[in-house]
CSV table of C-alpha atoms in Angstrom, one decimal:
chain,number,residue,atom,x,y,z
A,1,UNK,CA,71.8,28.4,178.2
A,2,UNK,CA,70.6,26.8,175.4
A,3,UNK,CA,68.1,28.5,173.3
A,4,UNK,CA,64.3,26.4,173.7
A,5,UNK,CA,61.7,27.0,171.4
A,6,UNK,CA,57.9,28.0,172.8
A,7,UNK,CA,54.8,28.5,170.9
A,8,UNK,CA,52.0,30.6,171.8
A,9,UNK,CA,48.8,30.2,170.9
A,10,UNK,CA,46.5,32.9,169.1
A,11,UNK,CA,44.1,35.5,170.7
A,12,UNK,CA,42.3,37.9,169.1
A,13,UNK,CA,45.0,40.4,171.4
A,14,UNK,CA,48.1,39.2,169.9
A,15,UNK,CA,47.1,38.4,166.1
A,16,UNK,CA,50.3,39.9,164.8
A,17,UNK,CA,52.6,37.4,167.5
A,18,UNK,CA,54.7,35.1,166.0
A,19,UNK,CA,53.6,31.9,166.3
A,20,UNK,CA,57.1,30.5,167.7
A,21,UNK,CA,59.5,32.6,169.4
A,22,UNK,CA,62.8,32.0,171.1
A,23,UNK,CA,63.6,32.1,174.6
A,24,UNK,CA,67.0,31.9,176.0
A,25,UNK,CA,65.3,31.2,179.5
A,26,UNK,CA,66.5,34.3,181.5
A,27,UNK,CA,63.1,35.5,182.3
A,28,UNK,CA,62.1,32.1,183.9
A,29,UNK,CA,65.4,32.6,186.1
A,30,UNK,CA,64.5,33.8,189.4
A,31,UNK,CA,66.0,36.7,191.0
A,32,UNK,CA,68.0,34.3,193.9
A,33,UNK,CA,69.3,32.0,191.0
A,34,UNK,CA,71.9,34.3,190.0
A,35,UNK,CA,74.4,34.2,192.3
A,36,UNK,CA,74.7,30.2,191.7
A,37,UNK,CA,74.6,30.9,187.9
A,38,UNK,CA,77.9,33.5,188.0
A,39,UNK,CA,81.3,32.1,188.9
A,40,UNK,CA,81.6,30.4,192.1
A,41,UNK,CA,84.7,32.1,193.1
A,42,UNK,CA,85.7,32.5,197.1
A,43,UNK,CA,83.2,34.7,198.8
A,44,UNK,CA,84.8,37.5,200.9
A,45,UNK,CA,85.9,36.8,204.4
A,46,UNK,CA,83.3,37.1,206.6
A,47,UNK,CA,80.5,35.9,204.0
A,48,UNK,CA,78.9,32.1,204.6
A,49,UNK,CA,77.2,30.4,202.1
A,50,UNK,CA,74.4,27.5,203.3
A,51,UNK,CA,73.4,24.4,201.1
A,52,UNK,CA,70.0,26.9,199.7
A,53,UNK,CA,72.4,29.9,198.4
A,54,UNK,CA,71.4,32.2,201.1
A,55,UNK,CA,74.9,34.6,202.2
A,56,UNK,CA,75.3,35.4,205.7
A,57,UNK,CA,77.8,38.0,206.4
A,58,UNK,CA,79.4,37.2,210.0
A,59,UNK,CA,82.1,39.4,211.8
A,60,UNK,CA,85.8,38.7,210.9
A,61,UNK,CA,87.5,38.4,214.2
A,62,UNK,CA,91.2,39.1,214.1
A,63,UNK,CA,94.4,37.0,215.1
A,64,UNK,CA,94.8,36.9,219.3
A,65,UNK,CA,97.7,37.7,220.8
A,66,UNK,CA,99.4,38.0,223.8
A,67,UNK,CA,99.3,41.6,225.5
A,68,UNK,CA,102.8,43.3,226.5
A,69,UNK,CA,103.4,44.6,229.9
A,70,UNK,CA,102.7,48.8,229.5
A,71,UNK,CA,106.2,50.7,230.0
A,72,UNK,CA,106.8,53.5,232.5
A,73,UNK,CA,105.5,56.1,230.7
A,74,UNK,CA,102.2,54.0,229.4
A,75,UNK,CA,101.7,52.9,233.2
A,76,UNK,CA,101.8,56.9,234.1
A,77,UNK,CA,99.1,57.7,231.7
A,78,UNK,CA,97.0,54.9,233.0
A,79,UNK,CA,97.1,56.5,236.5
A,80,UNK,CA,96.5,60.2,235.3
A,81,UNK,CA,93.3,59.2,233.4
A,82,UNK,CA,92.7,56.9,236.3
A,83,UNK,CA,92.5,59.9,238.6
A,84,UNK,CA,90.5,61.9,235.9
A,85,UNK,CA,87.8,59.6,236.0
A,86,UNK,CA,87.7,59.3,240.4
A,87,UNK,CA,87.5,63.5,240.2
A,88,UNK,CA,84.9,63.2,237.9
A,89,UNK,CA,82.5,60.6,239.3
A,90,UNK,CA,83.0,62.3,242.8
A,91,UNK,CA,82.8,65.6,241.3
A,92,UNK,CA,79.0,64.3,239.2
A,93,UNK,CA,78.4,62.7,242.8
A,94,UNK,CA,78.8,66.4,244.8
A,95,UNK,CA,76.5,67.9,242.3
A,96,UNK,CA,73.8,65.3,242.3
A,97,UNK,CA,73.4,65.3,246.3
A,98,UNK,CA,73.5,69.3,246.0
A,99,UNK,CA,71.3,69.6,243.8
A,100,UNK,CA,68.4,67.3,245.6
């Protein structure tokens, strides 16, 4: 930025103050300005810029794809935990009408 020069004016406070200083304008930048002042560069996946500056940060869905069939073994695992999870209902089931 380019350097802009301001003067002050004299109080009996600040006597000894220069009567022009130089400002290179960083404190009159606010806070949200500084991500538009830095390098534009592409934001991280995910991350959505808007027209004012503000960053969103949305979910990064992955790549579909087409499911395979489960092999023999796969398909057998799928029925044992299957089974697991009928014994256990019924077994919760047994317990909650004993108990009442």
């Amino acid at each position: 930025m380019k350097k802009q020069p301001v003067t002050t004016t004299t109080t009996p406070s600040n006597k000894s103050a220069n009567s022009v200083h130089y400002s290179d304008g960083t404190e009159l930048i606010p806070s949200g300005i500084n991500s538009d002042l830095e390098d534009n560069d592409e934001l991280v996946k995910g991350y959505t810029e808007d027209d004012e500056g503000l960053i969103n940060n949305y979910a990064v869905e992955p790549a579909a794809y087409a499911a395979s069939y489960p092999n023999p073994r796969q398909q057998l695992r799928y029925l044992f935990w299957g089974a697991g999870a009928v014994v256990f209902i019924v077994t919760i089931l047994v317990i909650a009408f004993a108990v009442s």
